[in-house]
PDB file of N, CA and C in Angstrom:
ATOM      1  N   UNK A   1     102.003 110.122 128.627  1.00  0.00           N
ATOM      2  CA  UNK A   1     102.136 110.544 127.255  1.00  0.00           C
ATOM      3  C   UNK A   1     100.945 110.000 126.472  1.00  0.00           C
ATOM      4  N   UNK A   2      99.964 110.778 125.755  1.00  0.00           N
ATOM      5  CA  UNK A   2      98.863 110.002 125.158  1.00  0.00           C
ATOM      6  C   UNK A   2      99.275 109.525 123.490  1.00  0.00           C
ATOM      7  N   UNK A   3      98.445 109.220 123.436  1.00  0.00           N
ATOM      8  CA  UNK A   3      98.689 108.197 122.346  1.00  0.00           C
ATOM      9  C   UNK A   3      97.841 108.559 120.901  1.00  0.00           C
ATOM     10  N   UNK A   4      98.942 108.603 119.551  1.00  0.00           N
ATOM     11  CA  UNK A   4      98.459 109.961 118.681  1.00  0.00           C
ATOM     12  C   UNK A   4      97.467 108.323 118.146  1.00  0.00           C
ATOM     13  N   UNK A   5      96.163 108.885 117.936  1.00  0.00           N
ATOM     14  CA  UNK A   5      95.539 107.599 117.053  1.00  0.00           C
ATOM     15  C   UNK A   5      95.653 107.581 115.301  1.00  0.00           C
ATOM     16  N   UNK A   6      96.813 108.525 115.014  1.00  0.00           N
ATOM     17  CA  UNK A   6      97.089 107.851 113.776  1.00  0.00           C
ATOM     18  C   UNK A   6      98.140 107.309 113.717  1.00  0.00           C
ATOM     19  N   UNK A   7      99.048 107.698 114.307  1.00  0.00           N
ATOM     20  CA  UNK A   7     100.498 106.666 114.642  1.00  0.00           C
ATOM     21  C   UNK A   7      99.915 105.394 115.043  1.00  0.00           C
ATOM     22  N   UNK A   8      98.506 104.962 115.539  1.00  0.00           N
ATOM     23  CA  UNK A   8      98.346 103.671 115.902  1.00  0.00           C
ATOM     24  C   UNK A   8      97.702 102.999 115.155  1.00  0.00           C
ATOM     25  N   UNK A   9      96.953 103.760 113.568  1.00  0.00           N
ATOM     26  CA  UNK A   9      95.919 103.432 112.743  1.00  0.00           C
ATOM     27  C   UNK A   9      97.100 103.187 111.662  1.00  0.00           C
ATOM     28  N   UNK A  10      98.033 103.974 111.366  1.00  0.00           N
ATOM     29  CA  UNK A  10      99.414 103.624 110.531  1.00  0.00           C
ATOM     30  C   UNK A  10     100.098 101.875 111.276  1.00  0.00           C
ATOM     31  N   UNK A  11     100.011 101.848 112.203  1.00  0.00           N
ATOM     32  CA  UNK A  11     101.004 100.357 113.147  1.00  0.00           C
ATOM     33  C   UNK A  11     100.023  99.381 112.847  1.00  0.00           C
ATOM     34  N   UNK A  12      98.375  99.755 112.762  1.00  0.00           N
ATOM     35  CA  UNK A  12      97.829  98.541 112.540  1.00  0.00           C
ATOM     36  C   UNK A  12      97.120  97.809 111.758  1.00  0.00           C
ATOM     37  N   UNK A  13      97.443  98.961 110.513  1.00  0.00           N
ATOM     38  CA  UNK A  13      97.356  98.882 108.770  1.00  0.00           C
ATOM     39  C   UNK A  13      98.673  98.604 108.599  1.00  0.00           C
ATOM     40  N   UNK A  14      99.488  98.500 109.018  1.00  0.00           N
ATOM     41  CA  UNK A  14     100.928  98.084 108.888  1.00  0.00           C
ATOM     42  C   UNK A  14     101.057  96.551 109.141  1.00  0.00           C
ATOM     43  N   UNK A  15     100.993  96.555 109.978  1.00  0.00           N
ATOM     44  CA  UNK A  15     100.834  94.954 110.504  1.00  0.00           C
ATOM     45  C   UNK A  15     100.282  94.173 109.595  1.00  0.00           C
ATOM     46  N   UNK A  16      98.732  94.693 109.530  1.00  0.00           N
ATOM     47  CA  UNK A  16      97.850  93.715 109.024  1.00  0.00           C
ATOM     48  C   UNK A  16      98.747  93.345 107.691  1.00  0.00           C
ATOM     49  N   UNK A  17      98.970  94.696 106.677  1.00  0.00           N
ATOM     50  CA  UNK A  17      99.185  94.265 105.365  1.00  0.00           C
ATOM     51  C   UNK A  17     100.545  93.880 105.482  1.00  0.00           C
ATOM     52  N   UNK A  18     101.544  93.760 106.276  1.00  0.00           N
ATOM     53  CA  UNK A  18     102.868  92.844 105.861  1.00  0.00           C
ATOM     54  C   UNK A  18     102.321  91.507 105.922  1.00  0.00           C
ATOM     55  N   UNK A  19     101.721  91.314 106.968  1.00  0.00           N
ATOM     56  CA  UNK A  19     101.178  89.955 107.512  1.00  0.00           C
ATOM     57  C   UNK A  19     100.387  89.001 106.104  1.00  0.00           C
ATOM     58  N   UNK A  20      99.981  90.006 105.646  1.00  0.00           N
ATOM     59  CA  UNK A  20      98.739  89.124 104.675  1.00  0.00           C
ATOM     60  C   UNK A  20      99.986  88.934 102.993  1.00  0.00           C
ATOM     61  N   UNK A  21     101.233  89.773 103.404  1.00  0.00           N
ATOM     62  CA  UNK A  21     101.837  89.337 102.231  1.00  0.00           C
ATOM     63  C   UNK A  21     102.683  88.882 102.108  1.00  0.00           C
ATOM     64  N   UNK A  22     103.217  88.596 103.290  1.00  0.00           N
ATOM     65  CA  UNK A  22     103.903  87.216 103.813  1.00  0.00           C
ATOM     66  C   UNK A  22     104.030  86.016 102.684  1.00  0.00           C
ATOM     67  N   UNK A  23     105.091  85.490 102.176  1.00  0.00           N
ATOM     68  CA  UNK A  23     104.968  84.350 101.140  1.00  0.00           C
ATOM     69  C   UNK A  23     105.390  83.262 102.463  1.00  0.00           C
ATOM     70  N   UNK A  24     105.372  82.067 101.684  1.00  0.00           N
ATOM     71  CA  UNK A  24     105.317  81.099 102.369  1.00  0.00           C
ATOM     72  C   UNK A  24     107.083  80.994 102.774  1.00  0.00           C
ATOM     73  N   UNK A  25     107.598  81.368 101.189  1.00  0.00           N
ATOM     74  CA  UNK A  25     109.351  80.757 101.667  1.00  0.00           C
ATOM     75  C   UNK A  25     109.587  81.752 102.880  1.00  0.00           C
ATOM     76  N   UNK A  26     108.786  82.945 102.953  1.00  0.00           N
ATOM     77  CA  UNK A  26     109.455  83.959 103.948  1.00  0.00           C
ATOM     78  C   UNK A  26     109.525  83.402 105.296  1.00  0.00           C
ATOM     79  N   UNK A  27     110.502  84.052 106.217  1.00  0.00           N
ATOM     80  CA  UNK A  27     110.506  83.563 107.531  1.00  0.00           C
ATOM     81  C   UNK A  27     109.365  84.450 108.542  1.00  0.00           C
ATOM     82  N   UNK A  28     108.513  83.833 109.173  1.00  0.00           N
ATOM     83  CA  UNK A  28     107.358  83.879 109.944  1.00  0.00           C
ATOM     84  C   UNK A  28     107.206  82.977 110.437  1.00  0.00           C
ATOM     85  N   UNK A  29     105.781  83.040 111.745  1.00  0.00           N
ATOM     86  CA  UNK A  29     105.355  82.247 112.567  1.00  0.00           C
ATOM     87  C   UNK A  29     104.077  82.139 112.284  1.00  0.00           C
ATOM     88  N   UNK A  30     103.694  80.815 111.923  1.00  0.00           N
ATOM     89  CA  UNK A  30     102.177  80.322 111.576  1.00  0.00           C
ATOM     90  C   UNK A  30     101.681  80.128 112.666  1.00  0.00           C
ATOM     91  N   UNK A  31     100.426  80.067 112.844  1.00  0.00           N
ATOM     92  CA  UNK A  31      99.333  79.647 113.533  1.00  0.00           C
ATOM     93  C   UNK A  31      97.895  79.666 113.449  1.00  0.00           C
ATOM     94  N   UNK A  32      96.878  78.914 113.236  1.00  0.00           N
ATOM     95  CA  UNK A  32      96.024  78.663 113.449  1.00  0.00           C
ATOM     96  C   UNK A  32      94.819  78.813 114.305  1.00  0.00           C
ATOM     97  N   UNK A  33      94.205  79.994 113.887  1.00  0.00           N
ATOM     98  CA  UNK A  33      93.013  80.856 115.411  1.00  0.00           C
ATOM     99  C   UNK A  33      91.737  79.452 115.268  1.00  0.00           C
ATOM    100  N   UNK A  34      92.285  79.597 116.857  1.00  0.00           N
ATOM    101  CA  UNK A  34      90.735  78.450 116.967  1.00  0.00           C
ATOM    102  C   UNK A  34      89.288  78.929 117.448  1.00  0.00           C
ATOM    103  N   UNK A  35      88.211  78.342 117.764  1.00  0.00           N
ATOM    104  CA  UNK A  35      87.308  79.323 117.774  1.00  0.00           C
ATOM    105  C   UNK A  35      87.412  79.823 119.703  1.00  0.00           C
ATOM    106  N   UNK A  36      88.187  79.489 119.980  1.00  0.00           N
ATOM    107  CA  UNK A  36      88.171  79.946 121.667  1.00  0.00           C
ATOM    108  C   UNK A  36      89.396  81.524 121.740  1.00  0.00           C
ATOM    109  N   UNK A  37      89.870  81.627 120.342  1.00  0.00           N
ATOM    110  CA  UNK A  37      90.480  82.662 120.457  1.00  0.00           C
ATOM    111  C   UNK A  37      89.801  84.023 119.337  1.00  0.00           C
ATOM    112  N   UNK A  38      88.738  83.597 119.030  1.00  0.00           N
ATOM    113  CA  UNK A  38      88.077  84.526 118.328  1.00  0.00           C
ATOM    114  C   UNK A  38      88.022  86.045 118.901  1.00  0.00           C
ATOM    115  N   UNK A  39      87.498  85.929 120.369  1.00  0.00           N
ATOM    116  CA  UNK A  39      87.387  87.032 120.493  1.00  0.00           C
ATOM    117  C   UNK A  39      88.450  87.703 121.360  1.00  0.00           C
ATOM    118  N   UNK A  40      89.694  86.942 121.895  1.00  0.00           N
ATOM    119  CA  UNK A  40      90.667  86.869 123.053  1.00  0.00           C
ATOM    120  C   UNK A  40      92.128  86.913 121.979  1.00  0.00           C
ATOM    121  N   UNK A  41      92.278  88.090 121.550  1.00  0.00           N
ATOM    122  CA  UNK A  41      93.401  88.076 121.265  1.00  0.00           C
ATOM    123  C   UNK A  41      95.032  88.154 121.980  1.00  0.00           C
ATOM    124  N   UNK A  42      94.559  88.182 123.139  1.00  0.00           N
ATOM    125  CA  UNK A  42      95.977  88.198 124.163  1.00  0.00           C
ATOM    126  C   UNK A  42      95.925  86.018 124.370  1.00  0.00           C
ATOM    127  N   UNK A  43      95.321  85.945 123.450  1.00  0.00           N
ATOM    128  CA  UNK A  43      95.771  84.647 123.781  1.00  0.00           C
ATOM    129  C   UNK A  43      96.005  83.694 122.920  1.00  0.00           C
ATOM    130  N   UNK A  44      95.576  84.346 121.468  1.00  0.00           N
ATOM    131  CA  UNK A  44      96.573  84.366 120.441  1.00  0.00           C
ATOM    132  C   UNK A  44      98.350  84.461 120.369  1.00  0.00           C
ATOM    133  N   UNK A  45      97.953  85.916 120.821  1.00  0.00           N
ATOM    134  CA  UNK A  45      99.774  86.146 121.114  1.00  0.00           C
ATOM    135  C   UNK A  45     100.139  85.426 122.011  1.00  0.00           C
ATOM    136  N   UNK A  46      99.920  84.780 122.918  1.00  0.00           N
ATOM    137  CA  UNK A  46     100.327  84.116 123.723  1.00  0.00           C
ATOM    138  C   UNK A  46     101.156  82.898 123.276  1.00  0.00           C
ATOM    139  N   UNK A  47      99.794  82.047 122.206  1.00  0.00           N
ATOM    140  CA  UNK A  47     100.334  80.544 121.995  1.00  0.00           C
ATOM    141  C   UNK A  47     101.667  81.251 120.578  1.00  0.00           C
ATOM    142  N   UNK A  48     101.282  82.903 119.865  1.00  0.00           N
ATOM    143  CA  UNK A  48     102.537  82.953 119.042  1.00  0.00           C
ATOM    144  C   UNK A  48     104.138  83.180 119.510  1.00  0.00           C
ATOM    145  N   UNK A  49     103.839  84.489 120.425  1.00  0.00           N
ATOM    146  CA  UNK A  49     104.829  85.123 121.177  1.00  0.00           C
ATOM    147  C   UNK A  49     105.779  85.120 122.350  1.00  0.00           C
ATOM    148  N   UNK A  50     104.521  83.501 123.050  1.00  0.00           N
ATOM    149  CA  UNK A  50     104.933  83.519 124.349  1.00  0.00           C
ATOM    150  C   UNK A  50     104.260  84.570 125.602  1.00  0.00           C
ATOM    151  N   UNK A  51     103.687  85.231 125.399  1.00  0.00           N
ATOM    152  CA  UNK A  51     103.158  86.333 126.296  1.00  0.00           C
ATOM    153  C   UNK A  51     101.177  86.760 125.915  1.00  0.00           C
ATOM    154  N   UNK A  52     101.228  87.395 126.694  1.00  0.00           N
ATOM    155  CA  UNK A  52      99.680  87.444 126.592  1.00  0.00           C
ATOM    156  C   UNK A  52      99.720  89.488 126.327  1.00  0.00           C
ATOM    157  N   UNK A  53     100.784  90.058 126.946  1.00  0.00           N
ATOM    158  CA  UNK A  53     100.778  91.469 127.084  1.00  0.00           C
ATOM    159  C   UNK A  53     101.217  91.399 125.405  1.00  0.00           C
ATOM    160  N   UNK A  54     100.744  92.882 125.314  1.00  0.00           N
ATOM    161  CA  UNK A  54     101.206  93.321 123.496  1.00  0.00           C
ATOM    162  C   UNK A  54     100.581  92.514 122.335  1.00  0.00           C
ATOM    163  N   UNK A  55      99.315  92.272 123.164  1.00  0.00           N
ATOM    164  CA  UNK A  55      98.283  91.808 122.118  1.00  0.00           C
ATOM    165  C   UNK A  55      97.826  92.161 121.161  1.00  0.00           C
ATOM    166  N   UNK A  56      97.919  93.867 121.024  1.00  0.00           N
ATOM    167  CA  UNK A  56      97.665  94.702 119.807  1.00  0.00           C
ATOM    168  C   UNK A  56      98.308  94.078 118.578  1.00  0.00           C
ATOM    169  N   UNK A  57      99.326  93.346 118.368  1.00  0.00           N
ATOM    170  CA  UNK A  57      99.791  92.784 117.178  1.00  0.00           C
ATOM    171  C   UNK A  57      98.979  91.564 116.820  1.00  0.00           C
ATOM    172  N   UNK A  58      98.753  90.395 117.788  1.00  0.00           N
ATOM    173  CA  UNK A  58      98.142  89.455 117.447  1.00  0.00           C
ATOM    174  C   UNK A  58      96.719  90.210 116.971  1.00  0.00           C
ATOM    175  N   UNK A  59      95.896  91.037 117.594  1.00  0.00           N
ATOM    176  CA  UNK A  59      94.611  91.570 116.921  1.00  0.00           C
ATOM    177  C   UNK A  59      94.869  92.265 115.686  1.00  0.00           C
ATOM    178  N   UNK A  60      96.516  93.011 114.970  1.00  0.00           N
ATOM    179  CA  UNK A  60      96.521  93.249 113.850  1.00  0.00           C
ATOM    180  C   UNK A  60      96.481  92.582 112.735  1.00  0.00           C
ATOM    181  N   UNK A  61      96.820  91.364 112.996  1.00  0.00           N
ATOM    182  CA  UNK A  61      97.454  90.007 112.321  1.00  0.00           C
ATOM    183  C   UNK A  61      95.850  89.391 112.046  1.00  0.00           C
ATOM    184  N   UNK A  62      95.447  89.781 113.244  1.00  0.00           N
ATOM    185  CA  UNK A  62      94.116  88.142 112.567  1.00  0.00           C
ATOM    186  C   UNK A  62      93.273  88.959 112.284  1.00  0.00           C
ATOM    187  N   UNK A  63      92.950  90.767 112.036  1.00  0.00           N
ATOM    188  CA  UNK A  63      92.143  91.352 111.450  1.00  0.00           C
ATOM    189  C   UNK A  63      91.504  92.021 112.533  1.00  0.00           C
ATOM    190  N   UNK A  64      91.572  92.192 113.330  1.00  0.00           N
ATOM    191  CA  UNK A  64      90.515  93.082 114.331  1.00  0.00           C
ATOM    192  C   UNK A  64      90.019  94.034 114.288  1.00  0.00           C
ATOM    193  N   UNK A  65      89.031  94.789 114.088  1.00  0.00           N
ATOM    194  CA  UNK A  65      88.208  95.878 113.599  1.00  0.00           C
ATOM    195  C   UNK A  65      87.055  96.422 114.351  1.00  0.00           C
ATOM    196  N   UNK A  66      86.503  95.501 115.414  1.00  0.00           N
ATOM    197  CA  UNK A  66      85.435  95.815 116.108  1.00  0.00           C
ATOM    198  C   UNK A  66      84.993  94.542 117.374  1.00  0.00           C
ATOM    199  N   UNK A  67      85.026  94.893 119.033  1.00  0.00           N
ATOM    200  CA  UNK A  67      84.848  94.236 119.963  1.00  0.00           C
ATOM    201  C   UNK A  67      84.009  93.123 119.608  1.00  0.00           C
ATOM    202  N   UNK A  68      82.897  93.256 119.472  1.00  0.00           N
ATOM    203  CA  UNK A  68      81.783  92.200 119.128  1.00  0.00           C
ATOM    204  C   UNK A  68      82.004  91.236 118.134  1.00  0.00           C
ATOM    205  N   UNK A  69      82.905  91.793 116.968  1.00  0.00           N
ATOM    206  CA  UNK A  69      82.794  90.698 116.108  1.00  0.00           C
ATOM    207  C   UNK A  69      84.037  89.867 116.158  1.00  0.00           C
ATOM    208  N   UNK A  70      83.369  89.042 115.666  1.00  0.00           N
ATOM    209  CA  UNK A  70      84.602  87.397 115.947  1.00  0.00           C
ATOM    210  C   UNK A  70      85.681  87.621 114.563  1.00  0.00           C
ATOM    211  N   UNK A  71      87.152  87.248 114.916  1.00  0.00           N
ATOM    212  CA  UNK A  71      88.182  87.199 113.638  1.00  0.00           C
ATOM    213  C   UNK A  71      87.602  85.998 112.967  1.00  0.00           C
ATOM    214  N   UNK A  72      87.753  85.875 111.672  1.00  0.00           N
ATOM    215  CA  UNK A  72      87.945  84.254 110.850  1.00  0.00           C
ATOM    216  C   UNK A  72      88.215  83.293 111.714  1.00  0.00           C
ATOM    217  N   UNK A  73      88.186  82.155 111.857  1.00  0.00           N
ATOM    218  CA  UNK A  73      89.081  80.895 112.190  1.00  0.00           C
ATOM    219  C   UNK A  73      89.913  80.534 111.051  1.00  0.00           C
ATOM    220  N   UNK A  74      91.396  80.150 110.870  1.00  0.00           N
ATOM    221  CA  UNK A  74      92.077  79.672 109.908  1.00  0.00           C
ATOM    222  C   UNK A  74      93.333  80.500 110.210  1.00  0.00           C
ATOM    223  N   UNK A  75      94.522  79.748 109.316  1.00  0.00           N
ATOM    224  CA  UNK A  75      95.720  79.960 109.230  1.00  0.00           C
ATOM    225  C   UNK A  75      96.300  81.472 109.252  1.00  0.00           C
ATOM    226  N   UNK A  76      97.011  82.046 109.855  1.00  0.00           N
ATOM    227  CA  UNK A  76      97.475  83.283 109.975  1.00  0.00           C
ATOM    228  C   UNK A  76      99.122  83.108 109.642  1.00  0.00           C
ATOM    229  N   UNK A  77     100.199  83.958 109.119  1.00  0.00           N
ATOM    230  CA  UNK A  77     101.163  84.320 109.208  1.00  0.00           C
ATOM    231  C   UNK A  77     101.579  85.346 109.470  1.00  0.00           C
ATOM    232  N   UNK A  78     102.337  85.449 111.174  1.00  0.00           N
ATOM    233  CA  UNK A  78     102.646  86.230 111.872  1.00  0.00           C
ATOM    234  C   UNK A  78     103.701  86.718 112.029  1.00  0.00           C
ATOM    235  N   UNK A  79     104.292  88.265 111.989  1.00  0.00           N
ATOM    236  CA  UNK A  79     105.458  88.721 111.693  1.00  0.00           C
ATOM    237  C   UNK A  79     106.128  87.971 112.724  1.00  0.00           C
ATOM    238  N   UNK A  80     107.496  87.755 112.741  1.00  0.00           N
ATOM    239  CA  UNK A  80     108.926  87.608 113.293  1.00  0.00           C
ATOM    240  C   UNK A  80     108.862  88.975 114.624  1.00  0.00           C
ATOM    241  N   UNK A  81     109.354  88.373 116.345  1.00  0.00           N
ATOM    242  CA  UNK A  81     109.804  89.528 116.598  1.00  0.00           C
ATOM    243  C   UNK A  81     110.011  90.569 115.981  1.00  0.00           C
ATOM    244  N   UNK A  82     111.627  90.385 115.494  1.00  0.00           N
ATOM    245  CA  UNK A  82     112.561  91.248 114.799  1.00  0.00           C
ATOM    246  C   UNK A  82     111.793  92.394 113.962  1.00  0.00           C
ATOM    247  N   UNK A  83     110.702  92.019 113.180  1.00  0.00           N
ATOM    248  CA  UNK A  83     109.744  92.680 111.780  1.00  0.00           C
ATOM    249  C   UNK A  83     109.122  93.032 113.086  1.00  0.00           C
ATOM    250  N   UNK A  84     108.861  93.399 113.989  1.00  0.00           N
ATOM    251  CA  UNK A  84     107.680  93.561 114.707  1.00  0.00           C
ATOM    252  C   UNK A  84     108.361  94.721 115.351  1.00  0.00           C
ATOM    253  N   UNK A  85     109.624  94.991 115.602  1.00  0.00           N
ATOM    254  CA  UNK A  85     110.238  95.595 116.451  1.00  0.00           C
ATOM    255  C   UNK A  85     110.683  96.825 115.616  1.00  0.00           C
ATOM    256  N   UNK A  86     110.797  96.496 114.191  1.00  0.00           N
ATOM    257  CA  UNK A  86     111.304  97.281 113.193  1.00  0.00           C
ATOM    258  C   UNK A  86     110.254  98.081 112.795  1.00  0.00           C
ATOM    259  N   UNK A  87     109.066  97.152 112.893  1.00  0.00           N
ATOM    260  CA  UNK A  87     108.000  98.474 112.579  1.00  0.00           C
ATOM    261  C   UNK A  87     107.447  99.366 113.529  1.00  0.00           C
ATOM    262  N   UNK A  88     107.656  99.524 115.200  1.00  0.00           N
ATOM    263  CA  UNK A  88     107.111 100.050 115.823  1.00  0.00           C
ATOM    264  C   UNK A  88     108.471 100.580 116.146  1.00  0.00           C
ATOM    265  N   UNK A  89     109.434 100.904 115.892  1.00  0.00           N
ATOM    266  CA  UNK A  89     110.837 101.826 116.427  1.00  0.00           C
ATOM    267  C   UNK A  89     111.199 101.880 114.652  1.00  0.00           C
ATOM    268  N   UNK A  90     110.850 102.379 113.463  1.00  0.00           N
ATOM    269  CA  UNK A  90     111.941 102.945 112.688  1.00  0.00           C
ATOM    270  C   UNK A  90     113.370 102.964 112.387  1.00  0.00           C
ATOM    271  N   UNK A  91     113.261 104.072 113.127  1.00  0.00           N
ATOM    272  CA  UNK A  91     114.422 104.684 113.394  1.00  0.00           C
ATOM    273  C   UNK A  91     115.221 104.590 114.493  1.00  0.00           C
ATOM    274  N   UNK A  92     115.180 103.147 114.892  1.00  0.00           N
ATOM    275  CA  UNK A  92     116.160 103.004 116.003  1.00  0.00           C
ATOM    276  C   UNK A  92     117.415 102.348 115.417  1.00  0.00           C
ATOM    277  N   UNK A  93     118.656 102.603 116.086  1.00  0.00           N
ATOM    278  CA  UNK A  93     119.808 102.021 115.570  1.00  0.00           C
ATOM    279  C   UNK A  93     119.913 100.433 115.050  1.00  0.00           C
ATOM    280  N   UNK A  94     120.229  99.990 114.459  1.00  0.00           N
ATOM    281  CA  UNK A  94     120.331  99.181 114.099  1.00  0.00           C
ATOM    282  C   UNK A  94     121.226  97.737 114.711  1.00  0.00           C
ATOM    283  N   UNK A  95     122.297  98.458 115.192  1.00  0.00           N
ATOM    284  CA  UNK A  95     123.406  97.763 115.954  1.00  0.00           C
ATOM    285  C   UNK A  95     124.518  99.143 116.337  1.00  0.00           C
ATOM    286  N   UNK A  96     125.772  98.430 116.662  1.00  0.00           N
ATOM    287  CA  UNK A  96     126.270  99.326 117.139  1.00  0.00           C
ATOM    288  C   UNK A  96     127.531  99.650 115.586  1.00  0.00           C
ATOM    289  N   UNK A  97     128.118 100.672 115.616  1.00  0.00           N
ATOM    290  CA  UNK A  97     129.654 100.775 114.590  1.00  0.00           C
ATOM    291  C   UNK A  97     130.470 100.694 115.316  1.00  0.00           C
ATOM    292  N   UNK A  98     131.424  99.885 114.498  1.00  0.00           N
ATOM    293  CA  UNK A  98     133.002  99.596 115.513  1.00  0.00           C
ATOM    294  C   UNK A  98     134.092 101.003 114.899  1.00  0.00           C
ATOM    295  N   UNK A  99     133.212 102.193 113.848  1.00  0.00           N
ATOM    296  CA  UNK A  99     133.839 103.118 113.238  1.00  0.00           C
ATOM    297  C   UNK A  99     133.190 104.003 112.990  1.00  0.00           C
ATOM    298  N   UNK A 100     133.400 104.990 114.308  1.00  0.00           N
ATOM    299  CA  UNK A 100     132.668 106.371 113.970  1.00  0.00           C
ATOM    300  C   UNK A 100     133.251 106.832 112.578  1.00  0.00           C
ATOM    301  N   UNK A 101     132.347 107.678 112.120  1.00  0.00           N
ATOM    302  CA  UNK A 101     132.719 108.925 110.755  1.00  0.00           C
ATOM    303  C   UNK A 101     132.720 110.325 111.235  1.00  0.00           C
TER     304      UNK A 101
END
């Protein structure tokens, strides 16, 4: 199945801007890009997520825009699973009803 590149230019203008408006009381995961993860974003997500696969979020989060160039170094706030899951499925159920209509 290929992959529409605006459904992926919408997910990663999405990302970026929840990420950057993130308040502090909100619930998120901080972290700190050091300069060995400048250009290695699967290893970003790694020290956030636990995993190195589905790196496309950690590169939305710390700004990624072009191979060659390096992200900032400094503090990031990184969506929650949950916010992460909600923005790439919509429209998926939510839970289950104990009462059809």
């Amino acid at each position: 199945m290929p992959i529409d590149p605006m459904k992926a230019a919408r997910f990663h203008r999405t990302l970026r801007s929840k990420s950057q408006k993130k308040q502090a009381h909100q619930s998120h995961l901080f972290h700190h890009v050091m300069p060995n993860e400048q250009f290695d974003h699967s290893l970003s997500n790694r020290f956030v997520y636990g995993k190195r696969s589905d790196w496309y979020a950690a590169a939305a989060i710390n700004g990624f825009c072009d191979v060659d160039l390096a992200v900032p170094i400094g503090y990031r706030r990184y969506l929650t699973p949950v916010e992460l899951t909600r923005i790439a499925h919509p429209k998926r159920s939510q839970g289950m009803s104990l009462y059809e209509e």
